[in-house]
Amino acid sequence: MCGIAGLFDLEGRRDFSRDLVTRMSDVQYHRGPDEGGYHFEPGVALAHRRLSIIDLATGQQPLFNEDHTVAVVFNGEIYNYQSLVPELQALGHVFRTHSDTEVIVHAWEAWGEACVERFRGMFAFALWDRNRQTLFLARDRLGVKPLFYGVMKDGSFAFGSELKVLMAHPGLDRRIDPLAVEEYFALGYAAEPRTIFKGAAKLDPGHTLTLRRGQPIPASRPYWDVRFTLDNPISLDDAVAELNERLHESIRLRMISEVPLGAFLSGGVDSSAVVATMADLSSGPVNTCSIGFDDPAFNESEFAKMVADRYHTNHHTETVMSDDFDLIDKLSALYDEPYADSSAIPTYRVCELARKHVTVALSGDGGDESFGGYRRYRLHMMEQRMRDAMPLGLRRPLFGALGYAYPKADWAPRMFRAKTTFQALARDSVEAYFHSVSILRNDLRSQVFSDSFKRELGGYNALEVFRRHAGNAQTDDSLAQIQYLDLKTYLVGDINTKVDRASMAHSLEVREPLMDHPLVEWLAGLPNDLKIRGQEGKFLFKKSLEPVLPNDVLYRPKMGFAVPLARWFRGPLKDRVRERLMGDVMADSGVFDMATLKRMLDDHQSGRRDYSAPLWTLMMFESFLRGGGASIDRSEL
């Protein structure tokens, strides 16, 4: 795993400052502490920080083709590189390393922009072709690896693996994008391609961007999408057999490493499946790492130990105290822009633990999205059956009025929260799902934002992110549609962002076998009853794992990787959250209605309401603002 950075002159061939490029690269030293490399020529600068995983001796970057006219800086892994080498050699290409990176330059020469369609893995790279005067950027299909870019005030094009790379350039436009703020308070992150800054963007997953000197910057080009056809007539027994084959292949490819390798083991279905398969493929014991919590309501360590004992792994565990909130300000610096998933705290800790023992760890991320594991999927489908029974024109006024009038019951299980159900029934499927996953829902965001900030939004609603993706989903199936939305939004903006930054902060490479794109494509073709059957999510996955995992692991209620926010904000963080949210940083931003923030704090701390997730989201935004890396354009407020 590595970090990349660079500059490109869109018009001429200026010489870029070596000091500037070095600073841009060094701010992500944590992504690659083993080596650093640079390439400078008129109009181009490339930089790379290396975490050595494969071909330790000769895999340095930037890496070139035979005549040094093509150079690449690359973050990630091409898992099928060994099968591409002989194909490229047959076309006349000469390899001088055993690195997966070298496959990229020769694949570019052989297949041009279509080279990315041949790669299986997680990647973000920038390739410079001197003969074509072309800079080519690419990001993997599911957005496992990040890639940021922007045009600086001096007209140069900058890119990097983290937003802090662009922040190291004095020409970045650091004005806050109000639309990104709206997305953040709805979703907990600024959704691709937006960032918190007006001057920076993220390359969308499954997209490439081709820049040619002297030409305008084009729109990025998609090279992949997943299609939920649901038309595979396979039987359950055959599906179980094929899933086992595909899972073994995906994990086998991700176990290629020249450095110590292991896995996260939470005690949930996904990570346990990965560890069981690794054990089957390994000649020796697997290294496993898990985090336990001193609060039993959040502790899964006994289930992780069940799996570790069954497979005789080298198991490492540490207990995180339930008041482990000292990371709050560190997280703000780590993520560079507002990020509101509080499970970033235990994720940071498990990466910290893993790095003491391994350099590469396999994770179970991505399983819920493709296998149908989230409880919210089953609730959405239940509500959708009710929506289908009545036209929207009747539902919206009837259930909208009931949702407005019915009292809110945060304390009750969701199925008994009639207000939430009524609100969902008053909406179409996409809007209802957006409503169900929003941290601050529409009515609360409207109260939290100041009148001047709402004018700046100009009517923009983060729902448009979901509308845009739903328009590309090519399915009307209710489950397939929300799985597609999660693959495009939550998986990328939340899960992959969390794991990338937390792991790279510790120079740890995390690989994701359940996000293998051929596996994702195959699962998207399966009928829904192999994903959710009755009230059982991940039906096929669990059936395939019955011979290798205990029933207590497979069929217990999903716990998640959470922290006790509600208790924190009524107890040990009571004064801190009030001081932060009612302080000058939030008041001076002009974004918030301060009376609403005070009411939320009072209601939560008195026990009248549970505003734990919104308060955390506000607190992380305050921490970002206080970091001083942004400016709010008050001319528009």
XYZ file of C-alpha atoms in Angstrom:
637
model
C 0.000 0.000 0.000
C 1.298 3.404 -0.870
C 0.631 7.077 -1.336
C 0.830 8.943 -4.630
C 1.058 12.637 -5.444
C 1.840 14.823 -8.410
C 1.461 17.959 -10.500
C 0.702 18.442 -14.182
C 0.920 21.649 -16.227
C -2.267 21.755 -18.276
C -0.953 24.356 -20.727
C 2.840 24.538 -20.786
C 5.976 22.865 -19.501
C 6.856 24.751 -16.352
C 9.346 23.261 -13.914
C 7.644 22.410 -10.650
C 9.295 23.145 -7.310
C 10.974 20.083 -5.861
C 10.395 21.447 -2.364
C 6.657 21.781 -3.023
C 6.299 18.277 -4.456
C 8.339 16.855 -1.579
C 6.053 18.551 0.933
C 2.974 17.210 -0.865
C 4.382 13.701 -0.738
C 5.715 13.850 2.804
C 2.341 14.745 4.362
C 1.310 11.169 3.555
C 4.542 9.579 4.756
C 2.424 7.223 6.889
C 1.060 5.603 3.730
C 4.535 4.505 2.661
C 7.303 4.783 5.229
C 9.638 2.314 3.493
C 10.767 4.425 0.513
C 10.082 7.624 -1.400
C 10.542 8.247 -5.103
C 10.186 11.189 -7.508
C 10.175 11.953 -11.201
C 10.496 15.468 -12.637
C 10.419 16.629 -16.225
C 9.122 19.863 -17.766
C 5.416 20.153 -16.970
C 5.183 16.973 -14.869
C 6.073 15.901 -11.337
C 5.317 12.489 -9.860
C 5.870 11.388 -6.255
C 5.430 8.125 -4.413
C 5.593 6.856 -0.840
C 6.088 3.091 -0.653
C 4.884 0.467 1.794
C 6.744 -2.575 0.496
C 4.529 -5.644 0.103
C 5.481 -7.373 -3.180
C 8.857 -7.413 -4.963
C 10.656 -5.770 -2.060
C 13.940 -5.479 -3.968
C 12.914 -3.935 -7.297
C 9.390 -2.549 -6.958
C 10.363 1.104 -6.431
C 8.226 3.862 -7.952
C 7.809 5.867 -10.088
C 8.155 2.837 -12.347
C 8.866 3.143 -16.083
C 8.496 1.190 -19.290
C 11.559 0.047 -21.266
C 12.440 3.431 -22.832
C 11.300 5.600 -19.897
C 8.551 7.307 -21.899
C 5.772 5.951 -19.657
C 5.859 6.349 -15.869
C 3.356 5.341 -13.187
C 2.771 5.988 -9.500
C 0.395 3.457 -8.001
C -1.456 2.793 -4.744
C -3.005 -0.633 -4.256
C -2.690 -4.175 -5.539
C -3.339 -5.793 -8.929
C -4.200 -9.295 -7.760
C -4.216 -10.895 -11.205
C -0.889 -9.437 -12.314
C 0.804 -12.823 -12.557
C -1.676 -13.972 -15.221
C -1.258 -10.717 -17.193
C 2.549 -10.913 -17.398
C 2.786 -13.775 -19.954
C 0.044 -12.185 -22.054
C 1.985 -8.929 -22.210
C 5.290 -10.712 -22.795
C 3.711 -12.434 -25.800
C 2.993 -8.952 -27.167
C 6.705 -8.116 -26.899
C 6.895 -6.312 -23.577
C 9.985 -6.878 -21.444
C 9.654 -7.022 -17.666
C 12.552 -6.064 -15.399
C 10.771 -6.489 -12.034
C 8.392 -8.924 -10.368
C 6.074 -6.119 -9.271
C 2.379 -5.791 -10.061
C 3.091 -2.103 -10.737
C 5.038 -2.887 -13.905
C 1.972 -4.593 -15.367
C 0.254 -1.185 -15.444
C 2.747 0.553 -17.745
C 2.846 -2.337 -20.220
C -0.931 -2.788 -20.127
C -1.261 0.922 -20.970
C 1.032 0.478 -23.945
C -0.902 -2.581 -25.086
C -4.507 -1.563 -24.457
C -4.529 2.179 -23.726
C -7.332 3.470 -21.522
C -9.013 0.062 -21.627
C -6.156 -1.402 -19.580
C -8.129 -0.838 -16.376
C -10.770 -3.283 -17.585
C -8.140 -6.038 -17.340
C -7.122 -5.296 -13.749
C -8.552 -7.178 -10.784
C -7.831 -5.474 -7.527
C -7.853 -2.271 -5.530
C -6.010 0.605 -7.103
C -5.590 4.288 -7.695
C -2.823 5.336 -10.054
C -1.533 8.168 -12.208
C 0.316 7.348 -15.429
C 2.325 9.803 -17.542
C 2.872 9.099 -21.233
C 5.475 11.510 -22.622
C 4.921 10.589 -26.269
C 1.196 11.261 -26.034
C 1.620 14.177 -23.584
C -1.117 12.502 -21.553
C -1.754 12.063 -17.829
C -4.096 9.154 -17.109
C -5.765 8.686 -13.702
C -7.754 5.620 -12.641
C -9.578 4.332 -9.577
C -10.734 0.797 -8.815
C -14.308 -0.328 -9.403
C -15.580 -0.205 -5.822
C -13.544 2.726 -4.547
C -11.366 0.808 -2.115
C -8.452 3.159 -2.799
C -8.936 6.952 -2.842
C -7.810 9.513 -5.408
C -8.194 13.289 -4.966
C -7.502 15.975 -7.550
C -8.047 19.636 -8.304
C -6.890 22.625 -10.332
C -4.796 24.982 -8.230
C -4.928 28.764 -8.417
C -1.778 28.817 -10.570
C -3.504 26.622 -13.179
C -1.635 23.430 -12.333
C -3.447 20.130 -11.879
C -2.673 18.377 -8.572
C -3.540 14.878 -7.390
C -2.908 12.700 -4.356
C -4.023 9.724 -2.303
C -5.346 11.925 0.480
C -6.878 15.375 0.564
C -3.994 16.581 2.731
C -1.726 16.235 -0.330
C -3.697 18.978 -2.086
C -3.899 20.953 1.163
C -0.095 21.087 1.155
C -0.296 23.133 -2.080
C -0.738 26.870 -1.413
C -2.959 27.179 -4.479
C -5.828 24.992 -3.241
C -9.177 26.783 -3.033
C -10.070 25.977 0.585
C -13.490 27.597 0.609
C -16.052 25.185 1.995
C -18.533 23.799 -0.514
C -22.003 24.294 1.026
C -23.369 21.345 -0.962
C -20.758 19.129 0.653
C -21.901 20.374 4.066
C -25.474 19.376 3.227
C -24.289 15.925 2.135
C -22.177 15.524 5.251
C -24.982 16.231 7.676
C -27.295 13.859 5.812
C -24.874 11.000 5.140
C -21.883 11.513 7.422
C -19.485 12.221 4.539
C -19.240 14.333 1.382
C -20.299 11.948 -1.380
C -18.150 11.293 -4.449
C -17.107 13.240 -6.461
C -17.489 16.126 -4.019
C -15.080 17.048 -1.213
C -15.538 19.600 1.550
C -13.445 22.092 -0.467
C -14.615 23.868 -3.588
C -11.180 23.403 -5.143
C -10.901 19.611 -4.836
C -12.742 16.521 -6.036
C -12.608 12.752 -5.714
C -12.351 10.545 -8.762
C -15.446 8.345 -8.775
C -14.950 4.590 -8.335
C -14.818 2.710 -11.610
C -13.803 5.877 -13.467
C -10.782 7.165 -15.334
C -9.711 10.717 -16.145
C -7.517 11.454 -19.172
C -5.739 14.811 -19.348
C -3.943 16.009 -22.456
C -1.746 19.074 -22.449
C -3.395 22.047 -24.089
C -6.907 20.577 -23.874
C -9.726 21.317 -21.383
C -10.202 18.887 -18.511
C -12.837 16.398 -19.668
C -15.439 14.648 -17.577
C -14.258 11.421 -16.000
C -15.215 8.255 -17.885
C -16.883 5.205 -16.308
C -15.375 1.857 -17.259
C -17.432 -0.433 -14.973
C -20.760 -0.734 -13.259
C -22.594 -3.538 -11.495
C -25.902 -4.751 -12.914
C -28.452 -6.401 -10.641
C -30.029 -8.732 -13.186
C -31.366 -11.229 -10.585
C -31.773 -13.722 -13.442
C -29.395 -16.543 -12.488
C -31.562 -19.719 -12.232
C -28.982 -21.541 -10.079
C -30.148 -23.914 -7.323
C -29.252 -23.348 -3.684
C -26.851 -26.314 -3.607
C -25.078 -25.185 -6.783
C -24.941 -21.601 -5.534
C -23.325 -22.760 -2.275
C -20.694 -24.724 -4.206
C -19.928 -21.888 -6.594
C -19.770 -19.317 -3.811
C -17.218 -21.447 -1.965
C -15.072 -21.662 -5.111
C -15.273 -17.936 -5.740
C -14.513 -17.068 -2.125
C -11.491 -19.357 -2.056
C -10.170 -17.847 -5.282
C -10.644 -14.278 -4.077
C -8.903 -14.940 -0.766
C -6.102 -16.977 -2.353
C -5.248 -14.027 -4.622
C -5.206 -11.662 -1.644
C -2.836 -13.867 0.340
C 0.054 -13.166 -2.051
C 2.560 -11.218 0.064
C 6.248 -11.076 0.914
C 5.557 -9.596 4.362
C 3.612 -10.866 7.410
C -0.089 -11.313 6.663
C -3.178 -11.832 8.813
C -6.839 -10.903 9.186
C -9.255 -8.879 11.258
C -11.594 -11.099 13.278
C -14.566 -9.322 14.811
C -16.698 -12.390 15.520
C -19.212 -11.399 12.845
C -20.119 -13.522 9.822
C -17.968 -11.733 7.243
C -14.626 -11.622 9.018
C -15.159 -15.148 10.380
C -15.768 -16.421 6.838
C -12.538 -14.826 5.651
C -10.534 -16.360 8.512
C -12.062 -19.835 7.999
C -11.180 -19.719 4.304
C -7.658 -18.440 4.992
C -7.145 -21.322 7.413
C -8.239 -23.765 4.709
C -5.729 -22.241 2.291
C -2.837 -21.936 4.746
C -0.223 -24.456 5.752
C 0.330 -22.713 9.093
C -1.823 -20.838 11.609
C -3.446 -17.584 10.502
C -2.640 -14.375 12.371
C -5.890 -12.827 13.642
C -6.583 -9.573 15.483
C -9.694 -8.398 17.281
C -10.787 -5.619 19.574
C -12.939 -6.227 22.625
C -14.910 -3.625 24.573
C -15.292 -3.343 28.321
C -19.023 -2.661 27.764
C -20.823 -6.002 27.182
C -23.415 -4.328 24.945
C -20.699 -3.681 22.357
C -18.388 -6.647 22.928
C -18.117 -9.474 20.346
C -14.768 -10.829 21.491
C -16.192 -14.156 22.752
C -17.431 -14.951 19.240
C -14.097 -13.986 17.716
C -12.426 -16.346 20.186
C -14.774 -19.174 19.091
C -13.488 -18.861 15.544
C -9.877 -18.347 16.613
C -10.009 -21.482 18.780
C -11.668 -23.530 16.061
C -8.937 -22.717 13.559
C -6.043 -22.481 16.045
C -5.089 -19.021 14.853
C -2.354 -16.848 16.345
C -4.989 -14.662 17.940
C -4.253 -11.199 19.301
C -6.862 -9.220 21.157
C -6.967 -5.993 23.118
C -9.765 -4.427 25.104
C -10.817 -0.889 24.284
C -12.307 1.062 27.150
C -15.820 2.277 26.499
C -14.611 5.827 27.219
C -11.977 5.686 24.462
C -12.824 9.111 23.051
C -9.369 10.696 23.083
C -9.151 10.107 19.328
C -11.792 12.697 18.451
C -9.417 15.450 17.332
C -6.948 12.986 15.831
C -9.722 11.599 13.625
C -10.418 15.048 12.233
C -6.801 15.409 11.114
C -6.744 11.836 9.834
C -9.739 12.210 7.512
C -8.952 15.777 6.333
C -12.635 16.578 5.866
C -15.678 16.045 8.090
C -16.378 12.340 8.628
C -19.041 11.170 11.059
C -18.844 7.389 11.488
C -17.970 6.929 15.163
C -16.840 3.343 14.488
C -13.696 5.008 13.139
C -12.494 4.853 16.754
C -12.474 1.040 17.148
C -11.361 0.677 13.519
C -8.334 2.837 14.296
C -7.610 0.684 17.355
C -7.857 -2.662 15.556
C -5.525 -1.372 12.828
C -3.134 -0.198 15.523
C -3.215 -3.685 17.057
C -2.832 -5.496 13.727
C 0.228 -3.484 12.702
C 2.086 -4.777 15.755
C 1.943 -8.261 14.221
C 1.400 -8.012 10.429
C 1.841 -5.632 7.499
C -1.151 -6.924 5.508
C -4.592 -7.770 6.928
C -7.653 -9.186 5.183
C -11.038 -7.789 6.190
C -14.675 -8.768 5.769
C -15.823 -5.377 4.498
C -18.359 -5.322 1.670
C -20.262 -8.454 2.688
C -23.423 -6.747 3.915
C -23.897 -4.787 0.699
C -23.563 -7.718 -1.718
C -25.007 -10.564 0.362
C -27.963 -8.578 1.757
C -26.918 -8.398 5.386
C -28.186 -5.087 6.696
C -31.295 -5.175 8.854
C -32.447 -2.009 7.114
C -32.789 -3.997 3.881
C -35.468 -6.223 5.390
C -37.302 -3.236 6.871
C -37.174 -1.390 3.557
C -38.621 -4.361 1.674
C -41.423 -4.698 4.225
C -42.267 -1.020 3.834
C -41.992 -1.286 0.069
C -44.696 -3.955 -0.016
C -46.958 -1.462 1.761
C -45.932 1.319 -0.622
C -46.724 -0.854 -3.619
C -50.264 -1.377 -2.326
C -51.169 2.322 -2.587
C -50.320 5.025 -5.173
C -47.855 7.715 -4.068
C -50.486 10.387 -4.668
C -52.577 8.875 -1.874
C -49.718 7.817 0.371
C -47.916 11.133 0.520
C -50.713 13.251 2.042
C -52.117 10.455 4.241
C -48.926 9.107 5.770
C -47.194 12.474 5.614
C -49.841 13.902 7.932
C -49.628 10.887 10.244
C -45.841 11.099 10.317
C -46.006 14.776 11.216
C -48.565 14.300 13.993
C -47.311 11.080 15.563
C -44.925 11.509 18.533
C -41.307 10.461 18.086
C -40.207 7.407 20.137
C -36.420 7.118 19.975
C -36.480 4.579 22.802
C -38.536 1.993 20.872
C -37.302 -0.598 18.364
C -37.675 0.750 14.855
C -40.544 -1.570 13.964
C -42.559 0.114 16.725
C -41.608 3.658 15.805
C -44.773 4.486 13.910
C -43.595 8.017 13.154
C -40.583 6.656 11.252
C -42.735 4.112 9.393
C -45.354 6.708 8.449
C -42.630 9.009 7.130
C -41.186 6.179 5.042
C -44.586 5.260 3.590
C -45.151 8.877 2.509
C -42.138 8.705 0.192
C -41.108 6.873 -2.947
C -38.598 4.035 -2.580
C -35.411 6.069 -3.149
C -36.506 8.944 -0.940
C -37.607 6.518 1.783
C -34.248 4.779 1.806
C -32.400 8.090 1.893
C -34.610 9.121 4.819
C -33.876 5.884 6.684
C -30.070 6.185 6.423
C -29.793 9.951 6.996
C -28.072 10.991 10.223
C -29.847 14.330 10.359
C -33.060 13.923 8.426
C -34.540 16.675 6.270
C -36.589 18.303 9.015
C -33.702 18.330 11.485
C -31.211 19.687 8.927
C -33.670 22.440 8.144
C -33.760 23.363 11.837
C -30.004 23.035 12.398
C -28.930 25.191 9.433
C -29.153 28.960 9.658
C -31.454 30.832 7.300
C -28.482 32.394 5.531
C -26.842 28.988 4.970
C -30.094 27.537 3.613
C -30.211 30.382 1.111
C -26.699 29.470 0.035
C -27.797 25.876 -0.562
C -30.322 27.197 -3.065
C -32.696 24.290 -2.491
C -30.042 21.600 -2.876
C -30.806 18.399 -0.977
C -28.421 15.483 -0.503
C -31.238 13.245 -1.759
C -29.983 14.218 -5.213
C -26.948 11.963 -4.629
C -29.279 8.975 -4.333
C -31.454 10.142 -7.228
C -28.410 10.367 -9.497
C -27.231 6.858 -8.690
C -30.729 5.373 -8.792
C -31.024 6.708 -12.333
C -28.065 4.509 -13.305
C -29.137 1.382 -11.434
C -31.177 -0.092 -14.311
C -33.430 -1.971 -11.909
C -36.800 -1.369 -10.289
C -36.371 -4.195 -7.793
C -36.586 -2.702 -4.305
C -33.745 -4.742 -2.761
C -31.456 -4.509 -5.783
C -31.955 -0.757 -5.956
C -30.870 -0.093 -2.379
C -27.974 -2.558 -2.620
C -26.824 -0.589 -5.674
C -27.212 2.693 -3.780
C -25.121 1.370 -0.889
C -22.385 0.129 -3.228
C -22.192 3.610 -4.753
C -22.513 5.698 -1.588
C -22.186 4.117 1.873
C -19.569 1.508 0.941
C -17.380 4.101 -0.781
C -17.918 7.235 1.268
C -18.131 5.608 4.680
C -16.730 2.057 4.915
C -13.829 2.255 2.456
C -12.876 5.750 3.600
C -12.827 4.651 7.235
C -10.701 1.567 6.609
C -8.257 3.245 4.227
C -7.442 6.180 6.506
C -7.359 4.125 9.723
C -5.140 1.419 8.233
C -2.821 3.793 6.410
C -2.369 5.849 9.572
C -0.567 2.756 10.863
C 1.135 1.807 7.568
C -1.078 -1.281 7.356
C -2.411 -2.666 4.088
C -5.997 -3.954 4.269
C -7.352 -6.223 1.520
C -11.034 -6.856 0.880
C -11.884 -10.299 -0.609
C -15.657 -9.748 -0.380
C -15.258 -6.761 -2.735
C -13.669 -8.838 -5.488
C -15.496 -7.432 -8.508
C -16.198 -10.808 -10.233
C -17.757 -11.982 -6.954
C -19.832 -8.789 -6.674
C -21.026 -9.194 -10.271
C -21.987 -12.835 -9.711
C -23.911 -12.029 -6.531
C -25.759 -9.230 -8.339
C -27.131 -11.821 -10.755
C -28.620 -14.037 -8.031
C -32.322 -13.854 -7.124
C -33.261 -12.021 -3.949
C -34.380 -15.125 -2.077
C -30.760 -16.291 -2.005
C -29.862 -13.090 -0.189
C -32.810 -12.534 2.131
C -35.219 -15.338 2.972
C -37.905 -14.526 5.505
C -36.187 -12.554 8.257
C -32.751 -14.049 7.545
C -30.240 -11.839 5.776
C -27.166 -13.249 3.995
C -29.104 -16.477 3.493
C -26.814 -18.010 0.859
C -23.644 -16.864 2.589
C -24.678 -18.365 5.913
C -25.783 -21.636 4.313
C -22.395 -21.949 2.620
C -20.635 -21.371 5.956
C -22.629 -23.825 8.099
C -19.984 -26.562 7.724
C -17.148 -24.279 8.827
C -18.536 -21.817 11.422
C -20.539 -22.228 14.650
C -24.256 -21.451 14.556
C -23.680 -18.939 17.358
C -21.541 -16.927 14.958
C -23.795 -17.346 11.923
C -27.250 -16.830 13.384
C -26.920 -14.465 16.324
C -28.223 -10.871 15.985
C -25.861 -8.506 14.190
C -24.036 -6.290 16.681
C -21.925 -3.915 14.615
C -18.707 -2.091 15.508
C -20.131 0.728 17.606
C -19.273 3.020 20.506
C -21.664 4.231 23.267
C -22.255 7.761 22.034
C -25.524 8.346 23.878
C -23.887 7.570 27.211
C -20.765 9.601 26.382
C -22.767 12.757 25.715
C -24.750 12.391 28.947
C -21.693 11.437 30.975
C -17.946 11.857 30.402
C -18.317 14.053 27.309
C -21.263 16.065 28.602
C -19.309 19.264 29.209
C -16.979 18.876 26.234
C -19.751 18.460 23.666
C -21.613 21.466 25.033
C -18.478 23.600 25.087
C -17.626 22.643 21.517
C -21.084 22.971 19.963
C -21.976 26.208 21.738
C -18.526 27.766 21.233
C -17.313 30.507 18.937
C -16.179 28.164 16.144
C -19.724 26.968 15.427
C -21.333 30.351 16.078
C -18.883 32.225 13.851
C -19.253 29.765 10.959
C -22.658 31.168 10.046
C -23.838 27.665 9.138
C -25.907 26.870 12.218
C -28.956 28.013 14.134
C -27.396 28.084 17.579
C -30.734 27.957 19.409
C -31.450 24.622 17.739
C -28.072 23.247 18.757
C -28.749 24.256 22.370
C -32.174 22.610 22.291
C -30.680 19.384 20.937
C -28.056 19.348 23.670
C -30.636 20.038 26.381
C -33.029 17.364 25.093
C -30.308 14.742 24.772
C -28.610 15.369 28.081
C -31.931 15.418 29.926
C -32.860 12.063 28.392
C -35.900 13.430 26.537
C -34.448 12.548 23.117
C -31.570 10.557 21.672
C -29.553 12.928 19.499
C -26.306 10.971 19.893
C -25.570 10.481 16.182
C -26.445 14.096 15.179
C -24.392 15.457 18.087
C -21.387 13.349 17.085
C -21.790 14.599 13.503
C -21.842 18.198 14.715
C -18.878 17.616 17.016
C -16.753 16.182 14.211
C -17.649 19.154 12.000
C -16.601 21.531 14.773
C -13.322 19.648 15.121
C -12.735 20.032 11.380
C -13.449 23.774 11.477
C -11.257 24.244 14.522
C -8.402 22.543 12.698
C -8.136 25.727 10.633
C -7.785 24.114 7.222
C -10.904 25.629 5.677
C -12.613 28.951 5.116
C -16.296 29.706 4.762
C -17.235 32.133 2.022
C -19.373 34.545 4.018
C -20.035 36.713 0.976
C -22.730 34.217 0.057
C -24.197 33.871 3.561
